[in-house]
XYZ file of C-alpha atoms in Angstrom:
342
model
C 93.762 -34.626 45.608
C 94.860 -33.230 42.252
C 92.211 -31.948 39.856
C 92.083 -33.823 36.531
C 92.357 -31.084 33.907
C 90.977 -33.142 31.034
C 88.053 -35.169 32.454
C 84.816 -33.386 33.305
C 82.677 -35.104 35.927
C 79.403 -36.503 34.531
C 76.511 -35.576 36.831
C 73.328 -36.577 35.008
C 71.433 -36.276 31.736
C 69.235 -33.356 30.758
C 65.969 -35.306 31.100
C 66.644 -35.815 34.827
C 67.016 -32.151 35.762
C 64.489 -29.352 35.830
C 65.884 -26.596 33.645
C 63.727 -24.297 31.469
C 64.702 -24.443 27.806
C 63.752 -20.771 27.440
C 66.677 -19.883 29.752
C 69.101 -21.148 27.090
C 69.848 -18.498 24.475
C 69.935 -21.011 21.662
C 66.326 -22.066 22.404
C 64.670 -18.689 23.011
C 61.655 -17.370 21.058
C 60.808 -20.809 19.708
C 57.295 -22.281 19.422
C 56.056 -24.811 21.969
C 55.954 -27.544 19.313
C 59.585 -26.936 18.402
C 60.549 -26.819 22.084
C 59.058 -30.295 22.442
C 61.205 -31.553 19.561
C 64.280 -29.909 21.073
C 63.648 -31.403 24.514
C 63.340 -34.849 22.958
C 66.583 -34.474 20.999
C 68.667 -33.349 23.984
C 67.078 -35.479 26.731
C 69.978 -37.949 26.767
C 72.700 -35.294 26.553
C 75.079 -35.286 29.503
C 75.249 -32.742 32.283
C 78.859 -32.379 33.450
C 80.569 -30.451 36.252
C 83.626 -28.287 35.561
C 85.529 -27.317 38.688
C 87.018 -23.808 38.991
C 90.203 -23.741 36.950
C 89.361 -26.839 34.927
C 89.743 -26.678 31.140
C 86.557 -27.182 29.137
C 87.871 -26.441 25.636
C 91.558 -26.669 24.738
C 92.834 -24.424 21.943
C 95.119 -27.212 20.713
C 92.343 -29.792 20.264
C 89.514 -30.298 17.787
C 85.916 -29.684 18.828
C 82.936 -31.945 18.244
C 80.482 -30.796 20.916
C 78.676 -27.729 22.168
C 78.775 -26.708 25.842
C 75.877 -24.728 27.329
C 76.426 -23.102 30.716
C 73.620 -23.992 33.116
C 75.266 -22.524 36.217
C 78.599 -20.946 37.091
C 80.746 -19.218 34.470
C 83.381 -20.021 31.856
C 86.074 -17.739 30.501
C 88.606 -17.456 27.698
C 91.692 -17.411 29.840
C 95.180 -18.505 30.804
C 95.875 -20.678 33.824
C 98.299 -20.115 36.667
C 101.168 -22.562 37.044
C 99.329 -24.296 39.890
C 96.278 -24.667 37.661
C 93.814 -23.624 40.353
C 93.380 -19.928 39.552
C 92.602 -17.988 36.414
C 94.442 -15.070 34.900
C 93.693 -12.655 32.056
C 90.055 -13.645 31.546
C 89.093 -11.885 28.309
C 85.540 -13.101 27.616
C 83.078 -14.708 30.018
C 80.219 -17.127 29.305
C 77.368 -16.977 31.801
C 74.306 -19.240 32.382
C 72.294 -19.703 29.194
C 75.279 -19.013 26.902
C 77.193 -21.572 24.866
C 80.758 -22.196 23.696
C 82.247 -24.405 21.010
C 79.676 -23.693 18.312
C 82.180 -22.557 15.671
C 84.316 -25.685 15.991
C 81.183 -27.838 15.754
C 80.196 -26.098 12.526
C 83.572 -26.082 10.769
C 85.106 -29.153 12.481
C 88.347 -27.272 13.110
C 90.355 -26.885 16.333
C 89.096 -24.491 18.969
C 90.161 -20.867 18.531
C 90.824 -20.369 22.264
C 91.162 -22.170 25.582
C 88.026 -21.952 27.728
C 88.103 -22.830 31.424
C 85.718 -22.687 34.343
C 85.938 -19.481 36.359
C 83.711 -20.970 39.083
C 82.371 -24.465 39.654
C 79.954 -24.844 36.747
C 77.308 -27.213 35.397
C 77.345 -27.647 31.626
C 74.991 -29.259 29.137
C 77.030 -31.168 26.523
C 75.469 -31.476 23.054
C 77.374 -33.632 20.572
C 77.834 -32.219 17.080
C 75.445 -34.761 15.500
C 72.685 -33.579 17.841
C 73.513 -29.917 17.088
C 72.990 -30.567 13.377
C 69.687 -32.353 14.084
C 68.551 -29.330 16.116
C 69.412 -27.026 13.197
C 67.541 -29.252 10.716
C 64.475 -29.694 12.927
C 64.079 -26.089 14.138
C 64.348 -22.898 12.139
C 64.373 -21.075 15.467
C 67.576 -22.816 16.559
C 69.188 -22.015 13.203
C 68.099 -18.365 13.524
C 69.393 -18.065 17.088
C 72.690 -19.664 16.109
C 73.116 -17.196 13.232
C 72.387 -14.288 15.566
C 74.885 -15.650 18.078
C 77.590 -16.020 15.425
C 76.869 -12.502 14.155
C 77.242 -11.114 17.678
C 80.487 -13.050 18.228
C 81.932 -11.798 14.930
C 81.015 -8.188 15.723
C 82.508 -8.505 19.215
C 85.692 -10.025 17.812
C 85.978 -7.235 15.215
C 85.468 -4.606 17.908
C 88.180 -6.255 20.005
C 90.561 -6.291 17.031
C 89.894 -2.594 16.342
C 90.457 -1.802 20.001
C 93.746 -3.703 20.024
C 94.856 -1.901 16.865
C 94.090 1.453 18.473
C 95.987 0.492 21.617
C 98.857 -0.821 19.513
C 98.963 2.392 17.498
C 98.865 4.438 20.709
C 101.860 2.599 22.115
C 103.649 2.720 18.766
C 103.203 6.489 18.706
C 104.233 6.667 22.352
C 107.441 4.804 21.540
C 108.236 7.463 18.931
C 108.051 10.396 21.378
C 110.818 11.629 23.650
C 109.509 11.441 27.200
C 111.243 14.585 28.455
C 110.700 17.102 25.667
C 107.605 15.735 23.930
C 109.438 15.967 20.596
C 109.780 13.047 18.213
C 112.662 10.804 19.251
C 115.635 9.306 17.419
C 113.696 6.156 16.507
C 111.032 8.279 14.796
C 113.719 10.297 13.044
C 115.507 7.214 11.718
C 112.213 5.915 10.383
C 110.664 9.065 8.961
C 113.506 11.224 7.640
C 114.570 8.707 4.947
C 110.956 8.556 3.767
C 110.711 12.346 3.659
C 113.969 12.510 1.710
C 112.726 9.900 -0.751
C 109.484 11.842 -1.228
C 111.425 15.081 -1.797
C 113.624 13.431 -4.420
C 110.609 11.814 -6.091
C 108.663 15.071 -6.251
C 111.702 17.192 -7.088
C 110.909 19.326 -4.018
C 113.372 21.034 -1.661
C 113.833 19.797 1.882
C 116.015 21.318 4.594
C 117.034 20.308 8.086
C 118.293 22.384 10.992
C 120.511 20.772 13.618
C 120.419 22.523 17.001
C 122.859 22.167 19.899
C 122.311 23.981 23.192
C 125.432 25.985 24.003
C 127.663 24.965 26.926
C 124.989 22.555 28.156
C 127.378 20.380 30.172
C 128.621 23.465 31.998
C 125.005 24.469 32.633
C 124.210 21.037 34.128
C 127.338 21.076 36.292
C 126.496 24.562 37.599
C 122.730 24.389 38.099
C 121.996 20.663 38.274
C 120.342 18.162 35.984
C 116.797 19.111 36.964
C 117.453 22.647 35.707
C 119.044 21.076 32.668
C 115.821 19.177 32.012
C 113.938 22.472 32.347
C 116.240 23.993 29.741
C 115.658 21.110 27.304
C 111.893 21.399 27.716
C 112.039 25.161 27.191
C 114.097 24.731 24.026
C 111.629 22.148 22.721
C 108.740 24.578 23.265
C 110.619 27.285 21.351
C 111.119 24.931 18.401
C 107.540 23.653 18.363
C 106.016 27.121 18.590
C 108.162 28.450 15.756
C 107.322 25.812 13.131
C 104.572 25.273 10.593
C 102.147 22.333 10.988
C 103.979 20.607 8.123
C 107.386 20.856 9.850
C 108.826 18.409 12.372
C 111.057 18.657 15.431
C 112.902 15.739 17.036
C 115.350 15.207 19.860
C 118.463 13.936 18.135
C 120.253 13.004 21.336
C 121.340 14.660 24.590
C 121.074 18.419 24.069
C 120.902 18.121 20.274
C 117.629 18.598 18.406
C 116.701 18.460 14.750
C 114.137 20.383 12.738
C 112.850 19.048 9.402
C 111.475 21.586 6.933
C 109.775 19.936 3.920
C 109.394 22.033 0.738
C 111.890 24.575 2.108
C 115.039 25.713 0.296
C 118.265 26.867 1.942
C 117.371 30.557 1.987
C 113.994 29.989 3.649
C 115.480 27.426 6.056
C 118.172 29.883 7.173
C 115.462 32.465 7.916
C 113.610 29.897 10.030
C 116.835 28.990 11.851
C 117.638 32.658 12.565
C 114.161 33.168 13.960
C 114.472 30.121 16.215
C 117.924 31.189 17.369
C 116.625 34.630 18.337
C 113.582 33.217 20.130
C 115.719 30.771 22.069
C 118.108 33.435 23.350
C 115.249 35.726 24.425
C 112.806 33.178 25.843
C 112.067 33.671 29.594
C 112.941 30.131 30.528
C 113.541 30.245 34.280
C 110.938 32.685 35.562
C 110.250 30.757 38.802
C 113.822 30.416 39.980
C 114.937 31.501 43.448
C 118.178 32.798 41.933
C 118.915 34.337 38.536
C 119.772 31.883 35.781
C 121.052 32.700 32.299
C 118.925 32.370 29.224
C 119.911 29.387 27.147
C 121.271 29.819 23.643
C 121.867 27.422 20.796
C 124.029 26.905 17.753
C 122.225 26.063 14.507
C 123.479 24.183 11.436
C 121.353 24.278 8.273
C 121.581 21.942 5.274
C 119.357 21.568 2.218
C 118.927 18.260 0.410
C 121.065 17.944 -2.716
C 120.540 15.822 -5.813
C 121.241 12.167 -5.061
C 121.867 12.841 -1.377
C 120.801 10.287 1.228
C 119.796 10.429 4.871
C 123.288 10.164 6.367
C 124.983 12.605 4.001
C 122.368 15.258 4.698
C 122.831 14.791 8.457
C 126.609 14.957 8.091
C 126.442 18.267 6.234
C 124.062 19.757 8.823
C 126.409 18.564 11.567
C 129.364 20.195 9.805
C 127.458 23.478 9.583
C 126.599 23.189 13.282
C 130.268 22.646 14.130
C 131.151 25.789 12.161
C 128.523 27.793 14.100
C 129.995 26.603 17.392
C 133.554 27.327 16.314
C 132.501 30.808 15.228
C 131.282 31.741 18.716
C 128.013 29.820 19.214
C 124.552 31.384 19.554
C 124.318 31.730 15.767
C 123.334 30.043 12.511
C 125.637 28.522 9.885
C 124.562 27.025 6.557
C 126.146 24.136 4.692
C 127.213 25.136 1.179
C 125.134 24.027 -1.799
C 126.956 21.361 -3.784
C 126.394 20.787 -7.460
C 126.939 17.011 -7.475
C 126.388 14.664 -4.556
C 126.486 11.438 -6.602
């Protein structure tokens, strides 16, 4: 027999069951006189059964009633294709708690789909009765305000948590998994902004393009795992030789890029020479069972010119790098300063 997803089974009315009002959050800390008024107002309200997997509130429909969990549990969730099991339950509502109060108050559609996690008994209070409860009992109004405050705080905390997780994964997507340097996506996003800031502040900015020498030959001779070791070692050399305000990124393959804000060509060439020397002397393969050569790199330096954009600056650094490689590798070459890049 298929479960009807839309019709909840009516079991009884509240006056015919023994259930303490004080066990319902909405009716706690209320005087005996007010509890008598409340019991009278809800005595004819229906008790319904929601089977496990059955929808109680549908996010696509309007709400005009409040559901109070008497037994079982509800959850904000998604349903499996077969409709009999629950997935991704985010928030649970346990005995004594209620759902649907916001839609009753603002008469808008429900903000989420709520389904039964287990077979559950629910007290159904129509919106007209909810408003009578609020008018007749300050305690109900107070408890409802406290409940809404808690729900808002919980929702805000969930939003902040999601933002933090989203930012974590956004940052993760901007990091090269092998070297730990920024990746090409980060570079394409950030370098244009840094160039724009340098132009706007009339400040120098230089970049250093690095290419590990004879890297394909190294991989063919010693294997790709050793090649990965070499890339990681080179990344450590770059990171350890830069200021906190500088940036290093993996440009692609064995090519890396260093960004030096507020650095002119002369200072950038000094930085590049220092990195070149450190790379050639770094003890990269100390745990090898056979001797391996130290890695070296060729360095091309370019300083931002007036009116120059992202691609032109990269092209000039690449040209300087090509010159360093053609001149024997394991050295630094600087792109000439041009008077007019417009």
